[in-house]
Amino acid sequence: MADLSINFAGIKSPNPFWLASAPPTDKEYNVRRAFDAGWGGVVWKTLGLDPHVVNVNGPRYGAIYGADRRLLGLNNIELITDRPLQTNLDEIKAVKRDYPDRAMVVSLMVPCDEKSWKTILPMVEETGADGVELNFGCPHGMSERGMGSAVGQVPEYIEMVTRWVKQNTRMPCIVKLTPNITDIRKPAEAAHRGGADAVSLINTINSITSVNLDLFAPEPTIDGKGAHGGYCGPAVKPIALNMVAEIARNPVTADLPISGIGGITTWRDAAEFIALGAGSVQVCTAAMTYGFKIVEEMISGLGQWMDEKGHTNIDAITGRAVPNCSDWQNLNLNYVTKARIDQDLCISCGRCFAACEDTSHQAISMSADRTFEVIDEECVACNLCVNVCPVEGCITMEEMKPGEVDPRTGRTVEAEPADWTTHPNNPASVAAE
Amino acid sequence: MADGAPQSGISANRLEAEDYHANFADLYPPLDRHEAHVASDRCYFCYDAPCVTACPTAIDIPLFIRQIATDTPEAAARTIFSQNILGGMCARVCPTEQLCEEACVREAAEGKPVQIGRLQRYATDTLMAADVHPFTRAAATGKRVAVVGAGPAGLSAAHRLALHGHDVTILDAKPKAGGLNEYGIAAYKTPDNFAQREVDWLLQIGGISVEHERALGRDTTLEQLRNDFDAVFLGIGLSGTNALGIPGDDLENVQDAVDFIDQLRQANAKADIPIGRDVVVIGGGMTAVDAAVQSRLLGAETVTIVYRRGQDGMSASGKEQDHATHEGVHLKCNAQPVALHGDGAVREVEFEYTTQSGGQLVGTGERFRLPADQVFVAIGQTLGETGLELDGRKIAVGAGGRTTLDGVWAGGDCASGGDDLTVTAVAEGRDAAEDIHAMLSGGE
């Protein structure tokens, strides 16, 4: 089987699957269970200075569901560890001693002054941990106290604190970024300037998951009130993938290792993050939903796929999709596809028809016997029919070959690509020489 | 119950008391909220959904299922009842596997349709349990309509007419309303007196009076009704039964299956009903299955349905046939009865195998006998005398259920067209009511 081991910014791990800094990594008991289950590493739940914080005593989580109550998104208002610092340090040391081959990264969040960081870093180093992750991401609670995402939203602070950390420890330093900003490249560049060995992202997204319509209060509701929480789980994966790609594509940060986080639930999700530049991946919601055992599927699935494709190690796939992440203006406008419906697979639900007829381009016909067919003269290849079809593979996009005439536009499909930069309708276009 | 070998002949109390209770409990128990949500999540909300097309009453199934999925089963019930006021009974007795669920695209996709019938029951039960009647009667029109027969067609017609503000008088030959819902359907399909509870709930619309034990031809005439009312709707069903017409069919313990089912439904205690040790049911429809299965549930040792054609010719659905065999009923096809033997009471039925020859069903000459101390005949029902023009063996009706006689409409099993199903009767009663309403409103 393919070699799944990694060396991420100097931190070694038998596989790229780490548990993210979160409730599953809050205590020795949980982390031992995680390592026994096969996780390659953990980022221990964020430590702070004593006196330790406290948590609410009502509900901490809210959720979004798909069909059959499948958990798609989770929101939390839990803070950093609410146990004494020394308790955590002792447990970290004990676990690392017993699992020397696993990655033990410790998440940290202390106030924005160098003294605080100088205080905590040697204590962590003493545990034998492999690295630290700076929590500049948590968007709830701690941010009100000037920490977490309050730091992550100001690139100058990121750079400053990262530099303090690098000056005060030998341990590799991962900077965890908040997605609650407009351009993820700026905080990543700041971390890079400060000397970070890696970044990890995304932390959770500001969210209200639902509103209790009896109480007229946001969920989770604490005595009639609610505060925004941090959103995670499968629903945030597309946002996370884009942010990872943005950093990987940015020439300034192209060589900065990335630990990918955000809705990773299966081996395939992990492979996608890796393809977009992640050297390790972190998981939380999937473990919180299904337990630690899911890592077995992640390991077997990633290994099987790599073997089938002939990829021998993680480095061989890391960032492989990055060169194909482009800008809209560079997409080939001469690439023409048409939807095709496989009548053998079609179950005649008509969702493609309703979607196209009501909300798109009236490019699907419906016969009296419920046969649905694409009208090429109208099909703009938007892909909505593919997306709403409940049968995988029933509707596909078929590429038109050069020389064929697109019945919608009457134009012959050209073999040479052409994009918006040279399009005659683009006021800024440059005429082809 | 006696120990040892089961006694021959017919006998009550073949089982322990608790067995009757278990045997005649709800065949498909209601879905609870969790089950309903899981089931409703499977609906694809199809465009112009095939299930709706397949429903004789055209209930907006995707809409009501979405209403269940979004936790408003009361709204789902309104969606159902607006098309089918007997949606509660239909949820219990419809052969959904031949209608909506057969058409469900998930049947095509996975061989497992959305459980439309059970979801319909969840919604309708929820609203009916709250004893809410979801419709308000329009202002009284002063028009009077006679509805003959308080079965599904008549109740459906009466409700729709009353909704439009007309005064409705229902005449029914039986002591209780409901028709076949009350007298003709297996007990385990509609336990807990559901048929009567449904009638009571339906009548909450107001404007409907029911006159029991008033039969057309016996207590009144069509001519009289035409004189006394502005319109007449006939939902009289099929009151007669076909006879075997073979030697021995007058022996004791040879009985119409419909009478047996009626007796069973009306019995205070199922244990009181005498049943044979060896029972033979002749026929291939739902009535045959209902009689056969209930014979087993009453403690008959062997129950055999004998049908003269191949199994695929049985009008009972595959699901009904499976249910019968699951309950230990034997199915014997391609055999027709030629004689019943016995001394006073029936003891054996003699059959001849059949085959298809030149499009005709013919006997092969090979015969066999089955032991039988009770025989139920379920070979079809017939229309009573009405004096109306017929189409085949039923009252000829055109669009909107109009008969050829002015001012007289008909629907349900007594009328031409459509299957003999509860849901079809409801649709025909409803549509005739709309046609009557249009006429009474001066539309033509």
Tab-separated table of N, CA and C in Angstrom, chain B residues 132-218:
chain	number	residue	atom	x	y	z
B	132	VAL	N	-60.338	17.463	14.552
B	132	VAL	CA	-60.493	18.701	13.792
B	132	VAL	C	-61.115	18.360	12.447
B	133	HIS	N	-62.192	19.062	12.105
B	133	HIS	CA	-62.702	18.922	10.748
B	133	HIS	C	-62.221	20.133	9.955
B	134	PRO	N	-61.447	19.881	8.907
B	134	PRO	CA	-60.702	20.988	8.305
B	134	PRO	C	-61.486	21.845	7.311
B	135	PHE	N	-62.756	21.574	7.135
B	135	PHE	CA	-63.500	22.335	6.133
B	135	PHE	C	-64.697	23.044	6.760
B	136	THR	N	-65.057	24.165	6.166
B	136	THR	CA	-66.223	24.911	6.607
B	136	THR	C	-67.240	24.946	5.484
B	137	ARG	N	-68.467	24.672	5.844
B	137	ARG	CA	-69.526	24.590	4.865
B	137	ARG	C	-69.859	25.981	4.306
B	138	ALA	N	-70.124	26.022	2.998
B	138	ALA	CA	-70.545	27.283	2.382
B	138	ALA	C	-71.959	27.623	2.848
B	139	ALA	N	-72.368	28.856	2.585
B	139	ALA	CA	-73.724	29.269	2.966
B	139	ALA	C	-74.755	28.355	2.325
B	140	ALA	N	-75.817	28.076	3.078
B	140	ALA	CA	-76.831	27.136	2.592
B	140	ALA	C	-77.438	27.641	1.285
B	141	THR	N	-77.611	26.700	0.348
B	141	THR	CA	-78.172	27.057	-0.965
B	141	THR	C	-79.669	26.807	-1.027
B	142	GLY	N	-80.154	25.990	-0.052
B	142	GLY	CA	-81.561	25.626	-0.103
B	142	GLY	C	-81.852	24.458	-1.037
B	143	LYS	N	-80.840	24.011	-1.765
B	143	LYS	CA	-81.038	22.859	-2.662
B	143	LYS	C	-80.903	21.575	-1.859
B	144	ARG	N	-81.678	20.561	-2.289
B	144	ARG	CA	-81.676	19.295	-1.547
B	144	ARG	C	-81.236	18.171	-2.469
B	145	VAL	N	-80.310	17.368	-1.974
B	145	VAL	CA	-79.801	16.259	-2.783
B	145	VAL	C	-79.944	14.968	-1.979
B	146	ALA	N	-80.469	13.937	-2.664
B	146	ALA	CA	-80.534	12.611	-2.048
B	146	ALA	C	-79.316	11.811	-2.482
B	147	VAL	N	-78.686	11.198	-1.501
B	147	VAL	CA	-77.559	10.300	-1.791
B	147	VAL	C	-77.972	8.918	-1.318
B	148	VAL	N	-77.976	7.980	-2.222
B	148	VAL	CA	-78.383	6.622	-1.860
B	148	VAL	C	-77.136	5.775	-1.668
B	149	GLY	N	-76.951	5.317	-0.461
B	149	GLY	CA	-75.778	4.508	-0.142
B	149	GLY	C	-74.778	5.327	0.636
B	150	ALA	N	-74.444	4.859	1.849
B	150	ALA	CA	-73.486	5.569	2.701
B	150	ALA	C	-72.117	4.906	2.648
B	151	GLY	N	-71.781	4.364	1.481
B	151	GLY	CA	-70.437	3.818	1.280
B	151	GLY	C	-69.493	4.925	0.849
B	152	PRO	N	-68.302	4.546	0.422
B	152	PRO	CA	-67.292	5.549	0.053
B	152	PRO	C	-67.793	6.539	-0.999
B	153	ALA	N	-68.477	6.066	-2.026
B	153	ALA	CA	-68.946	6.981	-3.072
B	153	ALA	C	-69.979	7.950	-2.502
B	154	GLY	N	-70.938	7.419	-1.765
B	154	GLY	CA	-72.001	8.255	-1.222
B	154	GLY	C	-71.492	9.247	-0.201
B	155	LEU	N	-70.614	8.793	0.693
B	155	LEU	CA	-70.069	9.705	1.710
B	155	LEU	C	-69.250	10.814	1.068
B	156	SER	N	-68.471	10.434	0.060
B	156	SER	CA	-67.650	11.418	-0.639
B	156	SER	C	-68.520	12.453	-1.336
B	157	ALA	N	-69.558	11.962	-2.023
B	157	ALA	CA	-70.472	12.874	-2.717
B	157	ALA	C	-71.191	13.773	-1.711
B	158	ALA	N	-71.684	13.165	-0.634
B	158	ALA	CA	-72.442	13.919	0.361
B	158	ALA	C	-71.597	15.019	0.975
B	159	HIS	N	-70.350	14.677	1.313
B	159	HIS	CA	-69.480	15.680	1.930
B	159	HIS	C	-69.231	16.847	0.985
B	160	ARG	N	-68.947	16.544	-0.268
B	160	ARG	CA	-68.641	17.618	-1.213
B	160	ARG	C	-69.875	18.483	-1.470
B	161	LEU	N	-71.042	17.836	-1.533
B	161	LEU	CA	-72.283	18.596	-1.742
B	161	LEU	C	-72.578	19.494	-0.541
B	162	ALA	N	-72.398	18.931	0.647
B	162	ALA	CA	-72.638	19.715	1.859
B	162	ALA	C	-71.658	20.871	1.950
B	163	LEU	N	-70.415	20.620	1.555
B	163	LEU	CA	-69.394	21.662	1.553
B	163	LEU	C	-69.846	22.856	0.722
B	164	HIS	N	-70.509	22.557	-0.388
B	164	HIS	CA	-70.988	23.619	-1.275
B	164	HIS	C	-72.295	24.242	-0.785
B	165	GLY	N	-72.797	23.794	0.356
B	165	GLY	CA	-73.963	24.434	0.949
B	165	GLY	C	-75.285	23.745	0.669
B	166	HIS	N	-75.254	22.630	-0.023
B	166	HIS	CA	-76.501	21.926	-0.300
B	166	HIS	C	-76.891	21.074	0.908
B	167	ASP	N	-78.190	20.811	1.041
B	167	ASP	CA	-78.665	19.922	2.103
B	167	ASP	C	-78.716	18.505	1.555
B	168	VAL	N	-78.095	17.608	2.273
B	168	VAL	CA	-77.951	16.241	1.773
B	168	VAL	C	-78.668	15.270	2.706
B	169	THR	N	-79.434	14.380	2.103
B	169	THR	CA	-80.015	13.271	2.848
B	169	THR	C	-79.423	11.980	2.302
B	170	ILE	N	-78.779	11.239	3.193
B	170	ILE	CA	-78.232	9.948	2.786
B	170	ILE	C	-79.196	8.858	3.228
B	171	LEU	N	-79.552	7.980	2.290
B	171	LEU	CA	-80.358	6.803	2.619
B	171	LEU	C	-79.448	5.594	2.534
B	172	ASP	N	-79.489	4.748	3.568
B	172	ASP	CA	-78.640	3.561	3.502
B	172	ASP	C	-79.410	2.353	4.003
B	173	ALA	N	-79.234	1.240	3.315
B	173	ALA	CA	-80.000	0.029	3.617
B	173	ALA	C	-79.590	-0.605	4.945
B	174	LYS	N	-78.365	-0.319	5.378
B	174	LYS	CA	-77.819	-1.008	6.548
B	174	LYS	C	-78.058	-0.187	7.825
B	175	PRO	N	-77.882	-0.825	8.965
B	175	PRO	CA	-78.045	-0.086	10.221
B	175	PRO	C	-76.923	0.930	10.463
B	176	LYS	N	-75.759	0.735	9.832
B	176	LYS	CA	-74.637	1.663	10.045
B	176	LYS	C	-74.160	2.213	8.707
B	177	ALA	N	-73.653	3.405	8.738
B	177	ALA	CA	-73.066	3.988	7.530
B	177	ALA	C	-71.663	3.425	7.315
B	178	GLY	N	-71.168	3.638	6.112
B	178	GLY	CA	-69.788	3.200	5.812
B	178	GLY	C	-69.712	2.273	4.612
B	179	GLY	N	-70.801	1.570	4.341
B	179	GLY	CA	-70.785	0.645	3.216
B	179	GLY	C	-69.730	-0.435	3.417
B	180	LEU	N	-68.982	-0.701	2.363
B	180	LEU	CA	-67.970	-1.754	2.459
B	180	LEU	C	-66.894	-1.409	3.486
B	181	ASN	N	-66.664	-0.125	3.744
B	181	ASN	CA	-65.691	0.234	4.789
B	181	ASN	C	-66.097	-0.364	6.128
B	182	GLU	N	-67.418	-0.427	6.348
B	182	GLU	CA	-67.936	-0.946	7.613
B	182	GLU	C	-68.199	-2.443	7.544
B	183	TYR	N	-68.626	-2.905	6.374
B	183	TYR	CA	-69.119	-4.291	6.294
B	183	TYR	C	-68.277	-5.212	5.407
B	184	GLY	N	-67.404	-4.653	4.576
B	184	GLY	CA	-66.821	-5.495	3.534
B	184	GLY	C	-65.313	-5.588	3.482
B	185	ILE	N	-64.629	-5.059	4.505
B	185	ILE	CA	-63.169	-5.060	4.468
B	185	ILE	C	-62.646	-5.812	5.682
B	186	ALA	N	-61.548	-6.507	5.493
B	186	ALA	CA	-60.994	-7.318	6.580
B	186	ALA	C	-60.806	-6.475	7.842
B	187	ALA	N	-61.106	-7.086	8.962
B	187	ALA	CA	-61.097	-6.368	10.240
B	187	ALA	C	-59.727	-5.805	10.577
B	188	TYR	N	-58.647	-6.542	10.231
B	188	TYR	CA	-57.312	-6.099	10.608
B	188	TYR	C	-56.846	-4.896	9.784
B	189	LYS	N	-57.598	-4.545	8.728
B	189	LYS	CA	-57.217	-3.372	7.950
B	189	LYS	C	-57.781	-2.091	8.570
B	190	THR	N	-58.810	-2.228	9.331
B	190	THR	CA	-59.433	-1.028	9.888
B	190	THR	C	-59.978	-1.295	11.288
B	191	PRO	N	-59.051	-1.598	12.219
B	191	PRO	CA	-59.490	-1.913	13.583
B	191	PRO	C	-59.934	-0.663	14.344
B	192	ASP	N	-60.326	-0.895	15.555
B	192	ASP	CA	-60.699	0.180	16.478
B	192	ASP	C	-61.855	1.029	15.957
B	193	ASN	N	-62.776	0.361	15.265
B	193	ASN	CA	-64.004	1.042	14.842
B	193	ASN	C	-63.714	2.252	13.965
B	194	PHE	N	-62.641	2.173	13.187
B	194	PHE	CA	-62.230	3.342	12.421
B	194	PHE	C	-63.295	3.788	11.421
B	195	ALA	N	-63.970	2.829	10.792
B	195	ALA	CA	-64.946	3.214	9.765
B	195	ALA	C	-66.029	4.125	10.353
B	196	GLN	N	-66.531	3.786	11.542
B	196	GLN	CA	-67.564	4.623	12.159
B	196	GLN	C	-66.994	5.955	12.640
B	197	ARG	N	-65.780	5.904	13.178
B	197	ARG	CA	-65.164	7.152	13.630
B	197	ARG	C	-64.966	8.102	12.449
B	198	GLU	N	-64.622	7.530	11.308
B	198	GLU	CA	-64.402	8.349	10.116
B	198	GLU	C	-65.718	8.969	9.635
B	199	VAL	N	-66.788	8.175	9.678
B	199	VAL	CA	-68.094	8.706	9.274
B	199	VAL	C	-68.486	9.867	10.184
B	200	ASP	N	-68.335	9.664	11.488
B	200	ASP	CA	-68.702	10.718	12.446
B	200	ASP	C	-67.903	11.991	12.184
B	201	TRP	N	-66.624	11.797	11.908
B	201	TRP	CA	-65.743	12.947	11.656
B	201	TRP	C	-66.164	13.661	10.368
B	202	LEU	N	-66.478	12.866	9.349
B	202	LEU	CA	-66.869	13.432	8.052
B	202	LEU	C	-68.149	14.241	8.168
B	203	LEU	N	-69.081	13.724	8.981
B	203	LEU	CA	-70.378	14.392	9.100
B	203	LEU	C	-70.288	15.728	9.837
B	204	GLN	N	-69.141	15.997	10.454
B	204	GLN	CA	-68.973	17.277	11.149
B	204	GLN	C	-69.086	18.474	10.214
B	205	ILE	N	-69.017	18.229	8.910
B	205	ILE	CA	-69.179	19.320	7.958
B	205	ILE	C	-70.560	19.964	8.112
B	206	GLY	N	-71.541	19.160	8.548
B	206	GLY	CA	-72.908	19.676	8.728
B	206	GLY	C	-73.691	19.620	7.423
B	207	GLY	N	-75.004	19.687	7.572
B	207	GLY	CA	-75.847	19.698	6.380
B	207	GLY	C	-76.136	18.326	5.805
B	208	ILE	N	-75.738	17.283	6.524
B	208	ILE	CA	-75.977	15.922	6.034
B	208	ILE	C	-76.800	15.173	7.076
B	209	SER	N	-77.937	14.611	6.657
B	209	SER	CA	-78.670	13.725	7.562
B	209	SER	C	-78.621	12.311	6.974
B	210	VAL	N	-78.506	11.344	7.858
B	210	VAL	CA	-78.403	9.959	7.406
B	210	VAL	C	-79.627	9.187	7.876
B	211	GLU	N	-80.315	8.567	6.944
B	211	GLU	CA	-81.463	7.717	7.282
B	211	GLU	C	-81.049	6.266	7.072
B	212	HIS	N	-80.942	5.550	8.188
B	212	HIS	CA	-80.469	4.163	8.135
B	212	HIS	C	-81.612	3.218	7.796
B	213	GLU	N	-81.246	2.061	7.303
B	213	GLU	CA	-82.197	0.982	6.976
B	213	GLU	C	-83.309	1.492	6.059
B	214	ARG	N	-82.886	2.289	5.096
B	214	ARG	CA	-83.802	2.771	4.061
B	214	ARG	C	-83.223	2.337	2.724
B	215	ALA	N	-83.810	1.327	2.122
B	215	ALA	CA	-83.260	0.742	0.903
B	215	ALA	C	-84.058	1.192	-0.310
B	216	LEU	N	-83.308	1.460	-1.362
B	216	LEU	CA	-83.942	1.813	-2.628
B	216	LEU	C	-84.667	0.584	-3.165
B	217	GLY	N	-85.911	0.781	-3.597
B	217	GLY	CA	-86.687	-0.345	-4.128
B	217	GLY	C	-87.528	-1.026	-3.067
B	218	ARG	N	-87.135	-0.871	-1.811
B	218	ARG	CA	-87.887	-1.476	-0.721
B	218	ARG	C	-88.653	-0.404	0.061
